[in-house]
PDB file of C-alpha atoms and ligand atoms in Angstrom:
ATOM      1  CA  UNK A1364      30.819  14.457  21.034  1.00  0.00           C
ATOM      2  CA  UNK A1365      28.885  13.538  24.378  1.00  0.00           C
ATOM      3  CA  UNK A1366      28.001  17.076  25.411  1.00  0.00           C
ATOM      4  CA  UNK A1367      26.172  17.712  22.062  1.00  0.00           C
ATOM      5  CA  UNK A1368      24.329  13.861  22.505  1.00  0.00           C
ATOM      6  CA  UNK A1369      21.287  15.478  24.987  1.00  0.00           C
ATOM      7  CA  UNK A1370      20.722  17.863  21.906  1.00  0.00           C
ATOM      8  CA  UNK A1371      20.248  15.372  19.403  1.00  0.00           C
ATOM      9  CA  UNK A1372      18.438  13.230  21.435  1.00  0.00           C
ATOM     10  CA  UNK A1373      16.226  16.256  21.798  1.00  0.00           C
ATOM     11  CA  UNK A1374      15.820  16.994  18.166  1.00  0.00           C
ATOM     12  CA  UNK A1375      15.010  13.129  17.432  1.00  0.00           C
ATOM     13  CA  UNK A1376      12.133  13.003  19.830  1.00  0.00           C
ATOM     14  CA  UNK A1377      10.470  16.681  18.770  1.00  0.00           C
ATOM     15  CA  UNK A1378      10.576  15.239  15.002  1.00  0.00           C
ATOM     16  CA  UNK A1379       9.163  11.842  16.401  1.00  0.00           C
ATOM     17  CA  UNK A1380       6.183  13.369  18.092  1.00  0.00           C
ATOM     18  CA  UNK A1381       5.774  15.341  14.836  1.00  0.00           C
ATOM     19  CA  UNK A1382       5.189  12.558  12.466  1.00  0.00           C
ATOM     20  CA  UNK A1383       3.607  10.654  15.253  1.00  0.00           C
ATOM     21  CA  UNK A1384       1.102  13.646  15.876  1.00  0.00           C
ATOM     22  CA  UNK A1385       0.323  13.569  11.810  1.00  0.00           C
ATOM     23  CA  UNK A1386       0.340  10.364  11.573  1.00  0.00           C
ATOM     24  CA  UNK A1387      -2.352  10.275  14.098  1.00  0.00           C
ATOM     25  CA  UNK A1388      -4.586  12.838  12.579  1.00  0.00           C
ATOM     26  CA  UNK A1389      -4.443  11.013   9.077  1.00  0.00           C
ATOM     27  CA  UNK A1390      -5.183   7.564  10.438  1.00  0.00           C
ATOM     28  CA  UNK A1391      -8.608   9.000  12.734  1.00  0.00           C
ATOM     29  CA  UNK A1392     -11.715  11.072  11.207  1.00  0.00           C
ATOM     30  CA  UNK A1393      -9.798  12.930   9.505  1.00  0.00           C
ATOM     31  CA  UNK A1394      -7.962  10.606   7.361  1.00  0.00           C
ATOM     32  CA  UNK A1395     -11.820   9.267   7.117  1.00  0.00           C
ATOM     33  CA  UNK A1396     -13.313  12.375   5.587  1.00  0.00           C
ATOM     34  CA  UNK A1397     -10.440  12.901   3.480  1.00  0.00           C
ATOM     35  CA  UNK A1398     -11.046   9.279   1.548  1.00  0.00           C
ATOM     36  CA  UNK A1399     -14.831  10.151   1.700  1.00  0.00           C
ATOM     37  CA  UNK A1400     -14.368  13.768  -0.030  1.00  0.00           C
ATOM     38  CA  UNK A1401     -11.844  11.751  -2.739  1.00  0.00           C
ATOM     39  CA  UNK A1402     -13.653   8.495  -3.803  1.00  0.00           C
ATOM     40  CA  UNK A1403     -13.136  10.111  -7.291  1.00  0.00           C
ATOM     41  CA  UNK A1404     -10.062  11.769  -7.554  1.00  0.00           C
ATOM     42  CA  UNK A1405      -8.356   9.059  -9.554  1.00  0.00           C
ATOM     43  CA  UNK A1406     -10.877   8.785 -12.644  1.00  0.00           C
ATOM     44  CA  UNK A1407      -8.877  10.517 -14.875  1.00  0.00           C
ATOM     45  CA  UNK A1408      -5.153   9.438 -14.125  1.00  0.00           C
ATOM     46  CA  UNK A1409      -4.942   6.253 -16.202  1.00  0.00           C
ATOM     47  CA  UNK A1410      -3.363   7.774 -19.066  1.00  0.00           C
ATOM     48  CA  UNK A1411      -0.112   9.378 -16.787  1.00  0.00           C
ATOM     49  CA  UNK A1412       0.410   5.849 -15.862  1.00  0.00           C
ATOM     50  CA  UNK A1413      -0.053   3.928 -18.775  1.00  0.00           C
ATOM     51  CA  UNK A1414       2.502   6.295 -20.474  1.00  0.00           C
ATOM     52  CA  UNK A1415       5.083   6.315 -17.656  1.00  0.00           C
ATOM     53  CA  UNK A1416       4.966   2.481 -17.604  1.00  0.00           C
ATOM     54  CA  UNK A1417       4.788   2.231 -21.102  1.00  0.00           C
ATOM     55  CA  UNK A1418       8.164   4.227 -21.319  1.00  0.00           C
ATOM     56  CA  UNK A1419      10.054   3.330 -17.779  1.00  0.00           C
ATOM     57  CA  UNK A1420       8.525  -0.716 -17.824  1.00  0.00           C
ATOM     58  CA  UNK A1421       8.348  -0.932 -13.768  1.00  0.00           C
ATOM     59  CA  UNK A1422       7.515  -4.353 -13.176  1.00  0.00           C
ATOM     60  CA  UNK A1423       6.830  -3.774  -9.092  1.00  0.00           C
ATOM     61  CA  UNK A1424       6.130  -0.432  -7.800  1.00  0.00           C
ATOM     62  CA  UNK A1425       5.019   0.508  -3.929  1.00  0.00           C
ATOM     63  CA  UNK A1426       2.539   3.761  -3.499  1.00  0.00           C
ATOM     64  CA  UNK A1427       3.569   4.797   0.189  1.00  0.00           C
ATOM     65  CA  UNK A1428       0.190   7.111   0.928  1.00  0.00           C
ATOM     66  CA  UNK A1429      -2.001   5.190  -1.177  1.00  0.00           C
ATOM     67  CA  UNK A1430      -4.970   5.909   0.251  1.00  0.00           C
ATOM     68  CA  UNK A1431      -7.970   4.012  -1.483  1.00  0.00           C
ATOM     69  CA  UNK A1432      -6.633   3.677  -4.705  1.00  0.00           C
ATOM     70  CA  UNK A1433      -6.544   6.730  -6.872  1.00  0.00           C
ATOM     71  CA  UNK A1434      -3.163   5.600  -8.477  1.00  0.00           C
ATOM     72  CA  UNK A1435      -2.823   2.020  -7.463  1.00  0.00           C
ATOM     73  CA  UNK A1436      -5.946   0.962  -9.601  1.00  0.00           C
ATOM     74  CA  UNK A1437      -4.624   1.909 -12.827  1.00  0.00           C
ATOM     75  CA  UNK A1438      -1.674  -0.280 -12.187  1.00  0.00           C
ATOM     76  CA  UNK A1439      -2.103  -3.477 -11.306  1.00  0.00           C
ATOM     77  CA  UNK A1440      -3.463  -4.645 -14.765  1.00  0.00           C
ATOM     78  CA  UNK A1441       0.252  -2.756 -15.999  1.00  0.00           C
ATOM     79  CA  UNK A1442       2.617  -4.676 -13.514  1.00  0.00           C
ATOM     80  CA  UNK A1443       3.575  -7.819 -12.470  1.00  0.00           C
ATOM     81  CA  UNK A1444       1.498 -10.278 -11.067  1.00  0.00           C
ATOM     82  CA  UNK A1445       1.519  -9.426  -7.112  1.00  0.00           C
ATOM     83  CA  UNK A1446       3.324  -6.307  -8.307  1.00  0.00           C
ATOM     84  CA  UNK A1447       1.468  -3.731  -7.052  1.00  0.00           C
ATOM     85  CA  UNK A1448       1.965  -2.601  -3.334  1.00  0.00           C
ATOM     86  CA  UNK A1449       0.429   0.123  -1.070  1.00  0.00           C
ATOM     87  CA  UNK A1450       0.851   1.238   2.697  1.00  0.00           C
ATOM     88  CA  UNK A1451      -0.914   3.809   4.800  1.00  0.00           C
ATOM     89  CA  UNK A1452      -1.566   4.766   7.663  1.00  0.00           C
ATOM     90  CA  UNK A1453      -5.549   5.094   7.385  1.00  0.00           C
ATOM     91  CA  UNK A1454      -6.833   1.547   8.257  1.00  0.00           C
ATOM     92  CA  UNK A1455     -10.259   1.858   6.856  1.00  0.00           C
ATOM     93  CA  UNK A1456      -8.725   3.396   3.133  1.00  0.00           C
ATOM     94  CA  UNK A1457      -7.117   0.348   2.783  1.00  0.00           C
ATOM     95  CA  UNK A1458     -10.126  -2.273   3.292  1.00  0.00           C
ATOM     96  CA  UNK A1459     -11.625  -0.403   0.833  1.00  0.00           C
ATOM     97  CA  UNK A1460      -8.976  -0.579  -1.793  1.00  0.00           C
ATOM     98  CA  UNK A1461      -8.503  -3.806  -0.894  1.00  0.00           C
ATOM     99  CA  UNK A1462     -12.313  -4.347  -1.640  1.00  0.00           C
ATOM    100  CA  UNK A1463     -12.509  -3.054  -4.928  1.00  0.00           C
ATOM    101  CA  UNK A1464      -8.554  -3.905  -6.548  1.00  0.00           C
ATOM    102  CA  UNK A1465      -8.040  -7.292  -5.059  1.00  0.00           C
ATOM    103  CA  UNK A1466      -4.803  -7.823  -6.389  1.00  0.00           C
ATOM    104  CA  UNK A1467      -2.894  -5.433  -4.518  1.00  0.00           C
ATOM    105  CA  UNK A1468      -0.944  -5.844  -1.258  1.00  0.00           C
ATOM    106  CA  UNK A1469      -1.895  -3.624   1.357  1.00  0.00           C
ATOM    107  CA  UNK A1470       0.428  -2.735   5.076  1.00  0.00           C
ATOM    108  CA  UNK A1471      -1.114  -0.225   7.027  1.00  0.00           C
ATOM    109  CA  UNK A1472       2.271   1.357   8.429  1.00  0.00           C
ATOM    110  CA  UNK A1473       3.858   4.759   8.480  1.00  0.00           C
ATOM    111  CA  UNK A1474       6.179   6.175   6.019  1.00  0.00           C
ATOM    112  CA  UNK A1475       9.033   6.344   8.272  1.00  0.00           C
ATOM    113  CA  UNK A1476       9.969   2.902   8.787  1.00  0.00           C
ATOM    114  CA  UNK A1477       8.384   0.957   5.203  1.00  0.00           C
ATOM    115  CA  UNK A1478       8.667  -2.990   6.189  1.00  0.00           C
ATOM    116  CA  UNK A1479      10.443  -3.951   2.978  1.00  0.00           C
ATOM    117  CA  UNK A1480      13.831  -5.019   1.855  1.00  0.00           C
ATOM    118  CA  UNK A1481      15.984  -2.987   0.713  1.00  0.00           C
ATOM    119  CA  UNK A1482      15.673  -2.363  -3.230  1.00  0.00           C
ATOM    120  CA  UNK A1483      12.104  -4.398  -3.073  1.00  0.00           C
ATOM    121  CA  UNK A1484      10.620  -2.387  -6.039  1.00  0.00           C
ATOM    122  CA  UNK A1485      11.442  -1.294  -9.465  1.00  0.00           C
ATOM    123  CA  UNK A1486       9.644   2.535  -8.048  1.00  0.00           C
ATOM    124  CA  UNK A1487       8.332   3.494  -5.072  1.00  0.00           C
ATOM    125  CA  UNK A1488       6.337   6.602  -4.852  1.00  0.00           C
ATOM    126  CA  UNK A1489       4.306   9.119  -2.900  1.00  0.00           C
ATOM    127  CA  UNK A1490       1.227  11.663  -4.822  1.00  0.00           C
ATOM    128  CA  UNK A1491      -0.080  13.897  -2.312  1.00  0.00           C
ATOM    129  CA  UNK A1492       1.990  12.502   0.554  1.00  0.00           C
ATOM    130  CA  UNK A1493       5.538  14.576   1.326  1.00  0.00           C
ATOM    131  CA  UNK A1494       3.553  17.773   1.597  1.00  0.00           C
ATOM    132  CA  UNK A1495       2.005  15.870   4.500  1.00  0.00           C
ATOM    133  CA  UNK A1496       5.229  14.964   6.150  1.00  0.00           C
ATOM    134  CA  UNK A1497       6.823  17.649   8.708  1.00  0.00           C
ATOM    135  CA  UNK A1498      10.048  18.789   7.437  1.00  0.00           C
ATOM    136  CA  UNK A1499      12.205  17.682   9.698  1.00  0.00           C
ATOM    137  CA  UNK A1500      10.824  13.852   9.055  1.00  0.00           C
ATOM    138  CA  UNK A1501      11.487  14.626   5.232  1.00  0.00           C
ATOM    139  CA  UNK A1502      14.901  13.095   5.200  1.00  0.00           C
ATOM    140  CA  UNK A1503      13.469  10.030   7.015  1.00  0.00           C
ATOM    141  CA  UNK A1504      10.786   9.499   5.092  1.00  0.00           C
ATOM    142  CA  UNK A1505      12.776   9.751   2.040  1.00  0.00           C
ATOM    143  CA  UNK A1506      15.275   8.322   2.981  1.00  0.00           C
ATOM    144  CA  UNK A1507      12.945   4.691   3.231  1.00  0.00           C
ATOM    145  CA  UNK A1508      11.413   5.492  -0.055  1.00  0.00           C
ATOM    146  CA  UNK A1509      14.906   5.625  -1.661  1.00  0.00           C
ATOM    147  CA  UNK A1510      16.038   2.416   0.394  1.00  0.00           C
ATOM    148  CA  UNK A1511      13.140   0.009  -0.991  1.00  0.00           C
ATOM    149  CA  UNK A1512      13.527   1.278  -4.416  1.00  0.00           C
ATOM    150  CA  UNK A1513      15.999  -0.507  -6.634  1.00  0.00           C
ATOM    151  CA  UNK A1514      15.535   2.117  -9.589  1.00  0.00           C
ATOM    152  CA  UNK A1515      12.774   5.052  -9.472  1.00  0.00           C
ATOM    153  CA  UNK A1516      11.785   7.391  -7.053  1.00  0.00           C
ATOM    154  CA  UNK A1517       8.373   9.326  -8.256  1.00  0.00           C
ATOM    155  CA  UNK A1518       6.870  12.253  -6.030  1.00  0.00           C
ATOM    156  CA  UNK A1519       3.641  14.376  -7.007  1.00  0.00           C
ATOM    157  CA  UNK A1520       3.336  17.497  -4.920  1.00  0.00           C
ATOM    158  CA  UNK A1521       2.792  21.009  -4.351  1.00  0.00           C
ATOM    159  CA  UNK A1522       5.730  22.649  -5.682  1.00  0.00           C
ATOM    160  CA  UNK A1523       6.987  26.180  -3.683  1.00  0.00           C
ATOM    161  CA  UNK A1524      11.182  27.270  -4.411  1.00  0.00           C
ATOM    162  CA  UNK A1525      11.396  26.634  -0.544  1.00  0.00           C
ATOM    163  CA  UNK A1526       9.212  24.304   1.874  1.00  0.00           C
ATOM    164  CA  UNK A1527       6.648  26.473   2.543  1.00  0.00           C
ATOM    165  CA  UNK A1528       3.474  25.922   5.027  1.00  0.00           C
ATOM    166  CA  UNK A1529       0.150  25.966   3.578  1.00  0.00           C
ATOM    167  CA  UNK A1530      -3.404  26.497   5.663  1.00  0.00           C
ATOM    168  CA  UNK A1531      -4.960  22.764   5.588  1.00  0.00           C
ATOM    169  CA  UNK A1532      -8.198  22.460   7.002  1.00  0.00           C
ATOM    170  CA  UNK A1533      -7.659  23.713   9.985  1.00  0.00           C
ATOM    171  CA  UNK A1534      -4.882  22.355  11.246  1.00  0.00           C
ATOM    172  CA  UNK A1535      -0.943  23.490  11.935  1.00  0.00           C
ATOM    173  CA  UNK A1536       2.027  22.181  10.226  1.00  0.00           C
ATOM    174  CA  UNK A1537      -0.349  19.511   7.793  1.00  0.00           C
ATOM    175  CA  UNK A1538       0.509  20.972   5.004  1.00  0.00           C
ATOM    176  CA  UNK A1539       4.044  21.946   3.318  1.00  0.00           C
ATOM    177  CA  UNK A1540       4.940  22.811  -0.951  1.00  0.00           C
ATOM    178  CA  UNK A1541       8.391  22.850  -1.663  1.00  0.00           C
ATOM    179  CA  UNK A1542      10.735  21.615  -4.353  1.00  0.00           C
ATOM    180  CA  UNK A1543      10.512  17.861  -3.346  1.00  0.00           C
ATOM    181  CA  UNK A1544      12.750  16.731  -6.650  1.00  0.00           C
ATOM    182  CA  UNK A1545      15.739  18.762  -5.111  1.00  0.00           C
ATOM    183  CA  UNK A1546      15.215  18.083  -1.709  1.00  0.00           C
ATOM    184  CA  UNK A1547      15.728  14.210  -2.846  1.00  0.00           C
ATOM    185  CA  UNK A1548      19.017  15.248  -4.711  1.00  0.00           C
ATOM    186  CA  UNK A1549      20.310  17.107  -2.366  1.00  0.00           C
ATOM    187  CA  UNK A1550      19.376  14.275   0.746  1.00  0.00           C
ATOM    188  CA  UNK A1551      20.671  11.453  -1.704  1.00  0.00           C
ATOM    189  CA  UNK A1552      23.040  12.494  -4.401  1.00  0.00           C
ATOM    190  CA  UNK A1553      23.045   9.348  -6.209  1.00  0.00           C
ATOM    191  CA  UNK A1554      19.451  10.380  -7.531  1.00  0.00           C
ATOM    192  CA  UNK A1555      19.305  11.962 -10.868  1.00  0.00           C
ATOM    193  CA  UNK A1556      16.215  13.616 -12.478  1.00  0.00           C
ATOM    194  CA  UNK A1557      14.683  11.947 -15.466  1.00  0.00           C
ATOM    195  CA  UNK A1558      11.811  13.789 -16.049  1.00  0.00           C
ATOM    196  CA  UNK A1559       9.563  16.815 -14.061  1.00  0.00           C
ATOM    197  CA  UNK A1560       6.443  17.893 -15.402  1.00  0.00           C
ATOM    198  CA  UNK A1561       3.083  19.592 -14.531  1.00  0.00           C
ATOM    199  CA  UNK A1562      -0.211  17.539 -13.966  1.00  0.00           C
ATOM    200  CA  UNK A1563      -3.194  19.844 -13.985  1.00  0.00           C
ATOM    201  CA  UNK A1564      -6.471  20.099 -12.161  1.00  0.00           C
ATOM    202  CA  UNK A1565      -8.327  19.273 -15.519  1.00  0.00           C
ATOM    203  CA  UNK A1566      -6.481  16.580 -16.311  1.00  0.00           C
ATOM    204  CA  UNK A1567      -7.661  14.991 -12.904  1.00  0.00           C
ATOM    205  CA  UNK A1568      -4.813  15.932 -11.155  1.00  0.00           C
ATOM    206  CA  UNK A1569      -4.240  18.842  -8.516  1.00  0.00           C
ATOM    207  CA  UNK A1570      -1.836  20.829 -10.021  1.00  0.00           C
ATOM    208  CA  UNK A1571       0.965  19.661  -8.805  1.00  0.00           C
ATOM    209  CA  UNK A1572       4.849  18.810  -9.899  1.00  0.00           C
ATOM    210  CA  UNK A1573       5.780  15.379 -10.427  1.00  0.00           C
ATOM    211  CA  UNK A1574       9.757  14.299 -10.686  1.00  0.00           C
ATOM    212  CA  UNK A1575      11.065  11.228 -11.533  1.00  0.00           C
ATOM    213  CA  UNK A1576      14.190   9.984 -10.480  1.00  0.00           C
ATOM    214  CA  UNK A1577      16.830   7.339 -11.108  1.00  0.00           C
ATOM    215  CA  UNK A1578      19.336   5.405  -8.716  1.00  0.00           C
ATOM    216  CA  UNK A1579      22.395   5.715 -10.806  1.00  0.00           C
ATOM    217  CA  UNK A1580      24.388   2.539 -10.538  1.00  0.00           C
TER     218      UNK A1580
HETATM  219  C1  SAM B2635      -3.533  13.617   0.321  1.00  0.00           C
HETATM  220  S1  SAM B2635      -3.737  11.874   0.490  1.00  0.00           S
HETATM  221  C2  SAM B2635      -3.119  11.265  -1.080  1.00  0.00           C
HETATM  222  C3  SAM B2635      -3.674   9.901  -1.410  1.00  0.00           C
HETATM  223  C4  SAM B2635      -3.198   9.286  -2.730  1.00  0.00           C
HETATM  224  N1  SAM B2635      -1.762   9.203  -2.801  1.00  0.00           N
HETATM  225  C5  SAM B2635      -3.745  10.022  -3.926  1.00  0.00           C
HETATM  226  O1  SAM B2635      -2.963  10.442  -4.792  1.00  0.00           O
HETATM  227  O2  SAM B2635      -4.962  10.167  -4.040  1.00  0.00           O
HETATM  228  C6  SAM B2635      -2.450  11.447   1.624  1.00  0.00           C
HETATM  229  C7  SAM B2635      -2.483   9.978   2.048  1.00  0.00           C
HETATM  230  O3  SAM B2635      -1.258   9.658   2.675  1.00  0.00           O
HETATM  231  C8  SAM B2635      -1.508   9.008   3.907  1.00  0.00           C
HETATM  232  N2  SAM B2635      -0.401   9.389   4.794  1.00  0.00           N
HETATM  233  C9  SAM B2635      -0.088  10.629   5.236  1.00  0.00           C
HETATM  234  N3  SAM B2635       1.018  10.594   5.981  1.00  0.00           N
HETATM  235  C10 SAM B2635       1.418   9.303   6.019  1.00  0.00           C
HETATM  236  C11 SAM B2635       2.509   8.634   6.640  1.00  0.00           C
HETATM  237  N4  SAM B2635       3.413   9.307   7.353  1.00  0.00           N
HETATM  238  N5  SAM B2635       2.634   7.303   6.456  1.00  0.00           N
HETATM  239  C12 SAM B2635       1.720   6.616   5.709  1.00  0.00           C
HETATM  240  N6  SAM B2635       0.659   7.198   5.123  1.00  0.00           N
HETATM  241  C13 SAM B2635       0.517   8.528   5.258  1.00  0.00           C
HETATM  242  C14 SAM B2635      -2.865   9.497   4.351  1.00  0.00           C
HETATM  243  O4  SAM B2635      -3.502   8.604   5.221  1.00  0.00           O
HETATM  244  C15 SAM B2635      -3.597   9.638   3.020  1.00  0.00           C
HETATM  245  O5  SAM B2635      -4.225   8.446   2.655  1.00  0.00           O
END
């Protein structure tokens, strides 16, 4: 057991600098241009949420990657009061949510260690936000998201058969599409699938695959 210690310790610190080095990128300029090119992008989402409430009744959800707001404004007039929660990373995203849907709560922290208790939310979710992650911080990453949630875990992302990198703006390893609804299943076998769909460009979304899934008690 102690010869193979140095290893792991190895592993642990290549996928820390990883997320740190991501992490990094998303909170500077280019986090910044990113929520300038995207003021937008959440126009046309109300109806996914007003349905998926309508039919799941999540009283408290957290958005982990929230970014200004795309998702988060269409559900705080849904949820409870002080309901609605969203971290990230980029600093000046959140001011600016913060300016224009009051009523959220806002941490700027990293995905990998959320500061909530443990089943804190009825659904905690990421849209856009594990393709961003480097694999080997996936199980991590996901493994907080499942930890605060007491019920649902909801992802939106680029769906490939296996994690698959994708040229992002320049950048290496910023950009991965894989089957995100197994990958949770498979990392945390108490999850089952309630629902995966398809949310298209001209519905407002980017075509990507969403999955729900439920805790089972
Ligand atoms: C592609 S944007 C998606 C924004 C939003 N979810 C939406 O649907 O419009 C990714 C967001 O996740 C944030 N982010 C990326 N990696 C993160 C991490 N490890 N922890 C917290 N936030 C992160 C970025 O700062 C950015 O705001």
């Amino acid at each position: 057991v102690n010869r193979r210690l140095p290893q792991d310790r190895a592993h642990s610190e290549s996928t820390t600098t990883e997320a740190v080095r991501l992490e990094q990128l998303w909170r500077g300029d280019f986090g910044d241009a990113y929520t300038s090119r995207n003021r937008s992008a959440g126009e046309r989402r109300n109806p996914f949420w007003l349905d998926l409430q309508a039919r799941y009744q999540f009283q408290r959800a957290l958005e982990v990657g929230c970014n200004l707001g795309a998702n988060i404004q269409w559900l705080t007039s849904l949820l409870a009061p002080q309901g609605t929660y969203g971290i990230d990373v980029n600093f000046r995203a959140l001011v600016e949510l913060r300016r224009t849907v009051p009523s959220v709560s806002v941490v700027c922290t990293q995905a990998r260690a959320l500061p909530f208790r443990s089943e804190a939310f009825d659904m905690v979710f990421t849209i856009g936000v594990l393709i961003h992650q480097p694999p080997e911080a996936l199980p991590t990453v996901m493994a907080e998201i499942v930890r605060c949630s007491r019920r649902f875990v909801l992802c939106a992302e680029y769906f490939a058969r296996e994690l698959t990198e994708v040229a992002y703006r320049g950048q290496t390893r910023a950009l991965f599409k894989g089957d995100f609804g197994r990958i949770y299943q498979d990392l945390f076998p108490t999850l089952t699938i309630r629902e995966q769909g398809s949310l298209a460009h001209d519905e407002g979304w980017d075509d990507v695959t969403y999955w729900l899934l439920e805790k089972r008690l």
